[in-house]
PDB file of C-alpha atoms in Angstrom:
ATOM      1  CA  MET A   1     152.877 -20.827 101.079  1.00  0.00           C
ATOM      2  CA  PRO A   2     155.720 -22.632  99.247  1.00  0.00           C
ATOM      3  CA  ASP A   3     154.742 -24.354  96.013  1.00  0.00           C
ATOM      4  CA  GLU A   4     155.214 -27.797  97.453  1.00  0.00           C
ATOM      5  CA  GLN A   5     154.823 -27.415 100.799  1.00  0.00           C
ATOM      6  CA  MET A   6     130.086  -3.327 120.857  1.00  0.00           C
ATOM      7  CA  ALA A   7     129.602  -1.888 122.256  1.00  0.00           C
ATOM      8  CA  ASN A   8     130.952  -1.410 125.800  1.00  0.00           C
ATOM      9  CA  SER A   9     129.004  -3.526 128.260  1.00  0.00           C
ATOM     10  CA  GLY A  10     130.970  -2.764 131.396  1.00  0.00           C
ATOM     11  CA  GLY A  11     128.079  -0.938 132.997  1.00  0.00           C
ATOM     12  CA  GLN A  12     129.127   2.562 131.960  1.00  0.00           C
ATOM     13  CA  PRO A  13     126.367   4.854 130.716  1.00  0.00           C
ATOM     14  CA  ALA A  14     126.241   5.590 127.015  1.00  0.00           C
ATOM     15  CA  THR A  15     127.464   9.014 125.972  1.00  0.00           C
ATOM     16  CA  PRO A  16     124.865  10.674 123.759  1.00  0.00           C
ATOM     17  CA  ALA A  17     127.095  13.436 122.410  1.00  0.00           C
ATOM     18  CA  GLY A  18     130.474  13.372 120.789  1.00  0.00           C
ATOM     19  CA  PRO A  19     132.069  13.243 117.377  1.00  0.00           C
ATOM     20  CA  PRO A  20     130.718  10.725 114.901  1.00  0.00           C
ATOM     21  CA  PRO A  21     132.718   7.527 114.584  1.00  0.00           C
ATOM     22  CA  THR A  22     135.583   7.743 112.168  1.00  0.00           C
ATOM     23  CA  PRO A  23     134.993   5.804 108.971  1.00  0.00           C
ATOM     24  CA  SER A  24     136.856   2.561 108.817  1.00  0.00           C
ATOM     25  CA  ALA A  25     138.038   0.598 105.834  1.00  0.00           C
ATOM     26  CA  PRO A  26     135.201  -0.700 103.701  1.00  0.00           C
ATOM     27  CA  PRO A  27     134.108  -4.170 104.742  1.00  0.00           C
ATOM     28  CA  SER A  28     135.745  -6.933 102.779  1.00  0.00           C
ATOM     29  CA  PRO A  29     133.474  -8.958 100.540  1.00  0.00           C
ATOM     30  CA  ALA A  30     131.938 -12.012 102.136  1.00  0.00           C
ATOM     31  CA  ALA A  31     133.954 -15.183 101.827  1.00  0.00           C
ATOM     32  CA  ARG A  32     132.588 -17.729  99.434  1.00  0.00           C
ATOM     33  CA  PRO A  33     130.791 -20.672 101.048  1.00  0.00           C
ATOM     34  CA  LEU A  34     133.056 -23.509 102.158  1.00  0.00           C
ATOM     35  CA  ASP A  35     132.443 -27.063 100.990  1.00  0.00           C
ATOM     36  CA  THR A  36     133.584 -30.294 102.645  1.00  0.00           C
ATOM     37  CA  ILE A  37     136.912 -30.242 100.782  1.00  0.00           C
ATOM     38  CA  ASP A  38     137.635 -26.687 101.951  1.00  0.00           C
ATOM     39  CA  ARG A  39     136.806 -27.670 105.531  1.00  0.00           C
ATOM     40  CA  SER A  40     139.057 -30.736 105.284  1.00  0.00           C
ATOM     41  CA  ILE A  41     141.899 -28.566 104.001  1.00  0.00           C
ATOM     42  CA  LEU A  42     141.398 -26.136 106.885  1.00  0.00           C
ATOM     43  CA  ARG A  43     141.443 -28.951 109.474  1.00  0.00           C
ATOM     44  CA  MET A  44     144.591 -30.392 107.933  1.00  0.00           C
ATOM     45  CA  LEU A  45     146.379 -27.029 107.875  1.00  0.00           C
ATOM     46  CA  GLN A  46     145.327 -26.322 111.478  1.00  0.00           C
ATOM     47  CA  THR A  47     146.948 -29.582 112.475  1.00  0.00           C
ATOM     48  CA  ASP A  48     150.033 -29.077 110.297  1.00  0.00           C
ATOM     49  CA  GLY A  49     150.514 -25.637 108.778  1.00  0.00           C
ATOM     50  CA  ARG A  50     153.670 -26.897 107.088  1.00  0.00           C
ATOM     51  CA  ALA A  51     151.869 -29.597 105.100  1.00  0.00           C
ATOM     52  CA  SER A  52     152.924 -29.669 101.466  1.00  0.00           C
ATOM     53  CA  ILE A  53     150.460 -29.002  98.671  1.00  0.00           C
ATOM     54  CA  ARG A  54     150.982 -32.584  97.546  1.00  0.00           C
ATOM     55  CA  SER A  55     150.089 -34.059 100.947  1.00  0.00           C
ATOM     56  CA  VAL A  56     147.038 -31.792 101.217  1.00  0.00           C
ATOM     57  CA  ALA A  57     145.898 -32.833  97.743  1.00  0.00           C
ATOM     58  CA  GLU A  58     146.390 -36.538  98.481  1.00  0.00           C
ATOM     59  CA  ARG A  59     144.567 -36.357 101.809  1.00  0.00           C
ATOM     60  CA  VAL A  60     141.504 -34.547 100.433  1.00  0.00           C
ATOM     61  CA  HIS A  61     141.550 -36.444  97.102  1.00  0.00           C
ATOM     62  CA  VAL A  62     141.995 -33.539  94.684  1.00  0.00           C
ATOM     63  CA  SER A  63     144.737 -32.589  92.228  1.00  0.00           C
ATOM     64  CA  ARG A  64     147.705 -30.521  93.397  1.00  0.00           C
ATOM     65  CA  ALA A  65     146.520 -27.656  91.200  1.00  0.00           C
ATOM     66  CA  ASN A  66     143.059 -27.814  92.782  1.00  0.00           C
ATOM     67  CA  ALA A  67     144.505 -27.908  96.319  1.00  0.00           C
ATOM     68  CA  TYR A  68     146.808 -24.989  95.515  1.00  0.00           C
ATOM     69  CA  ALA A  69     143.926 -22.953  94.050  1.00  0.00           C
ATOM     70  CA  ARG A  70     141.671 -23.708  97.024  1.00  0.00           C
ATOM     71  CA  ILE A  71     144.312 -22.726  99.579  1.00  0.00           C
ATOM     72  CA  ASN A  72     145.010 -19.489  97.697  1.00  0.00           C
ATOM     73  CA  ARG A  73     141.265 -18.744  97.558  1.00  0.00           C
ATOM     74  CA  LEU A  74     140.969 -19.368 101.305  1.00  0.00           C
ATOM     75  CA  ILE A  75     143.853 -16.932 101.848  1.00  0.00           C
ATOM     76  CA  ASP A  76     142.440 -14.342  99.432  1.00  0.00           C
ATOM     77  CA  ASP A  77     138.991 -14.581 101.050  1.00  0.00           C
ATOM     78  CA  GLY A  78     140.540 -14.016 104.478  1.00  0.00           C
ATOM     79  CA  VAL A  79     139.452 -17.419 105.790  1.00  0.00           C
ATOM     80  CA  ILE A  80     143.108 -18.326 106.343  1.00  0.00           C
ATOM     81  CA  ARG A  81     144.666 -15.307 108.059  1.00  0.00           C
ATOM     82  CA  GLY A  82     148.197 -16.692 108.168  1.00  0.00           C
ATOM     83  CA  PHE A  83     150.406 -19.561 109.217  1.00  0.00           C
ATOM     84  CA  SER A  84     152.210 -19.801 112.523  1.00  0.00           C
ATOM     85  CA  ALA A  85     153.924 -22.134 114.935  1.00  0.00           C
ATOM     86  CA  LEU A  86     152.339 -23.290 118.197  1.00  0.00           C
ATOM     87  CA  ILE A  87     154.782 -22.340 120.930  1.00  0.00           C
ATOM     88  CA  ASP A  88     155.310 -24.063 124.255  1.00  0.00           C
ATOM     89  CA  GLN A  89     155.618 -20.796 126.203  1.00  0.00           C
ATOM     90  CA  GLU A  90     157.327 -22.360 129.206  1.00  0.00           C
ATOM     91  CA  ARG A  91     160.023 -24.016 127.089  1.00  0.00           C
ATOM     92  CA  ALA A  92     160.455 -20.703 125.262  1.00  0.00           C
ATOM     93  CA  GLY A  93     161.346 -18.992 128.549  1.00  0.00           C
ATOM     94  CA  GLN A  94     157.907 -17.532 129.230  1.00  0.00           C
ATOM     95  CA  GLY A  95     157.103 -19.274 132.520  1.00  0.00           C
ATOM     96  CA  ALA A  96     154.211 -17.034 133.588  1.00  0.00           C
ATOM     97  CA  SER A  97     150.965 -16.716 131.646  1.00  0.00           C
ATOM     98  CA  ALA A  98     147.861 -14.781 132.578  1.00  0.00           C
ATOM     99  CA  TYR A  99     144.544 -13.619 131.260  1.00  0.00           C
ATOM    100  CA  ILE A 100     144.008 -10.006 132.194  1.00  0.00           C
ATOM    101  CA  THR A 101     140.527  -8.512 132.147  1.00  0.00           C
ATOM    102  CA  LEU A 102     140.208  -4.774 131.644  1.00  0.00           C
ATOM    103  CA  LYS A 103     137.404  -2.295 132.100  1.00  0.00           C
ATOM    104  CA  ILE A 104     138.001   0.639 129.790  1.00  0.00           C
ATOM    105  CA  VAL A 105     136.548   4.071 129.114  1.00  0.00           C
ATOM    106  CA  GLN A 106     133.609   3.796 126.746  1.00  0.00           C
ATOM    107  CA  ASN A 107     134.504   4.302 123.076  1.00  0.00           C
ATOM    108  CA  SER A 108     138.246   3.942 123.727  1.00  0.00           C
ATOM    109  CA  TRP A 109     138.636   0.435 122.250  1.00  0.00           C
ATOM    110  CA  ARG A 110     140.750   1.423 119.252  1.00  0.00           C
ATOM    111  CA  THR A 111     143.139   3.513 121.363  1.00  0.00           C
ATOM    112  CA  VAL A 112     143.472   0.810 124.026  1.00  0.00           C
ATOM    113  CA  ARG A 113     143.888  -1.970 121.458  1.00  0.00           C
ATOM    114  CA  LYS A 114     146.763  -0.093 119.815  1.00  0.00           C
ATOM    115  CA  GLN A 115     148.560   0.264 123.158  1.00  0.00           C
ATOM    116  CA  LEU A 116     147.934  -3.335 124.237  1.00  0.00           C
ATOM    117  CA  THR A 117     149.177  -4.660 120.894  1.00  0.00           C
ATOM    118  CA  ALA A 118     152.543  -3.014 121.582  1.00  0.00           C
ATOM    119  CA  LEU A 119     152.978  -4.749 124.967  1.00  0.00           C
ATOM    120  CA  PRO A 120     155.722  -7.384 125.189  1.00  0.00           C
ATOM    121  CA  GLY A 121     154.228 -10.841 125.636  1.00  0.00           C
ATOM    122  CA  ALA A 122     150.687  -9.942 124.544  1.00  0.00           C
ATOM    123  CA  THR A 123     149.415 -12.789 122.368  1.00  0.00           C
ATOM    124  CA  HIS A 124     145.635 -12.352 122.195  1.00  0.00           C
ATOM    125  CA  ILE A 125     143.356  -9.354 122.654  1.00  0.00           C
ATOM    126  CA  ALA A 126     139.556  -9.463 122.476  1.00  0.00           C
ATOM    127  CA  LEU A 127     136.776  -6.927 122.962  1.00  0.00           C
ATOM    128  CA  VAL A 128     134.097  -8.833 124.869  1.00  0.00           C
ATOM    129  CA  SER A 129     130.743  -8.380 126.553  1.00  0.00           C
ATOM    130  CA  GLY A 130     130.012  -9.003 130.201  1.00  0.00           C
ATOM    131  CA  ASP A 131     131.506  -7.743 133.449  1.00  0.00           C
ATOM    132  CA  PHE A 132     134.628  -6.415 131.690  1.00  0.00           C
ATOM    133  CA  ASP A 133     135.426  -5.012 128.258  1.00  0.00           C
ATOM    134  CA  VAL A 134     138.736  -6.500 127.156  1.00  0.00           C
ATOM    135  CA  LEU A 135     140.363  -9.897 127.600  1.00  0.00           C
ATOM    136  CA  LEU A 136     144.136  -9.979 127.151  1.00  0.00           C
ATOM    137  CA  LEU A 137     146.399 -13.041 127.167  1.00  0.00           C
ATOM    138  CA  VAL A 138     150.038 -12.406 128.063  1.00  0.00           C
ATOM    139  CA  HIS A 139     153.142 -14.538 128.523  1.00  0.00           C
ATOM    140  CA  THR A 140     156.095 -13.269 130.565  1.00  0.00           C
ATOM    141  CA  LYS A 141     159.365 -14.649 131.867  1.00  0.00           C
ATOM    142  CA  ASP A 142     158.138 -14.817 135.469  1.00  0.00           C
ATOM    143  CA  ASN A 143     155.631 -13.355 137.926  1.00  0.00           C
ATOM    144  CA  ARG A 144     157.850 -10.338 138.619  1.00  0.00           C
ATOM    145  CA  GLU A 145     157.778  -9.410 134.927  1.00  0.00           C
ATOM    146  CA  LEU A 146     154.016 -10.050 134.850  1.00  0.00           C
ATOM    147  CA  ARG A 147     153.529  -7.763 137.862  1.00  0.00           C
ATOM    148  CA  GLU A 148     155.551  -5.028 136.163  1.00  0.00           C
ATOM    149  CA  LEU A 149     153.552  -5.411 132.952  1.00  0.00           C
ATOM    150  CA  VAL A 150     150.208  -5.093 134.759  1.00  0.00           C
ATOM    151  CA  LEU A 151     151.046  -2.451 137.358  1.00  0.00           C
ATOM    152  CA  THR A 152     153.348  -0.256 135.295  1.00  0.00           C
ATOM    153  CA  ARG A 153     152.394  -0.666 131.652  1.00  0.00           C
ATOM    154  CA  ILE A 154     148.701  -1.620 131.529  1.00  0.00           C
ATOM    155  CA  GLN A 155     147.399   0.344 134.511  1.00  0.00           C
ATOM    156  CA  SER A 156     149.197   3.469 133.266  1.00  0.00           C
ATOM    157  CA  ILE A 157     147.059   3.529 130.110  1.00  0.00           C
ATOM    158  CA  PRO A 158     144.676   6.442 130.836  1.00  0.00           C
ATOM    159  CA  GLU A 159     141.639   4.709 129.294  1.00  0.00           C
ATOM    160  CA  VAL A 160     142.041   1.600 131.503  1.00  0.00           C
ATOM    161  CA  LEU A 161     139.687   1.933 134.476  1.00  0.00           C
ATOM    162  CA  SER A 162     140.527  -1.371 136.195  1.00  0.00           C
ATOM    163  CA  THR A 163     142.215  -4.721 135.674  1.00  0.00           C
ATOM    164  CA  ARG A 164     141.965  -8.210 137.088  1.00  0.00           C
ATOM    165  CA  THR A 165     144.720 -10.768 136.550  1.00  0.00           C
ATOM    166  CA  LEU A 166     143.988 -14.486 136.268  1.00  0.00           C
ATOM    167  CA  LEU A 167     147.137 -16.637 136.458  1.00  0.00           C
ATOM    168  CA  VAL A 168     147.257 -19.615 134.124  1.00  0.00           C
ATOM    169  CA  PHE A 169     148.423 -22.761 135.920  1.00  0.00           C
ATOM    170  CA  GLU A 170     148.250 -25.110 132.932  1.00  0.00           C
ATOM    171  CA  GLU A 171     147.363 -24.737 129.249  1.00  0.00           C
ATOM    172  CA  THR A 172     146.170 -27.126 126.570  1.00  0.00           C
ATOM    173  CA  ASP A 173     145.877 -26.060 122.951  1.00  0.00           C
ATOM    174  CA  LEU A 174     142.850 -27.621 121.343  1.00  0.00           C
ATOM    175  CA  GLY A 175     143.335 -28.829 117.794  1.00  0.00           C
ATOM    176  CA  PRO A 176     140.746 -29.098 115.088  1.00  0.00           C
ATOM    177  CA  GLU A 177     138.005 -31.673 115.457  1.00  0.00           C
ATOM    178  CA  GLU A 178     138.794 -34.992 113.850  1.00  0.00           C
ATOM    179  CA  GLU A 179     136.684 -36.113 110.926  1.00  0.00           C
TER     180      GLU A 179
END
């Protein structure tokens, strides 16, 4: 920031045998507890990620040095994962949006996630519980491109057992709750 500025729940039976899970990176230490000032800073940055350190400090009634230190701590602790712009997908030439649900082969999440992450237009991927395993949000130029993405790219992934596409007719981004 500038100085001034599961398990599978899709109904498939569990597989008792197989290789042990590969070790993953050690878990990161728990984030320190957030106080009311931290939460105010988070709400402000969710509303305006480009807010200057000075405006953050003034709004939450702390010094610039304190605001800067708190924001850096929130970044270091992984509470703030990054800063980004909210995009109007339609104005950006992505006129078709859809949530795609996927049922996948049990224990294939990491493989499937890697392939879905590489898809053009994929903006959110979640492993979920319920009637399907994965929820994917995509934005494409039009329905023809969406059809191609689902039928050619996603359904050709060997670990994908089935898909269901839910067209988005209208979207509203929800901002942080007001104080």
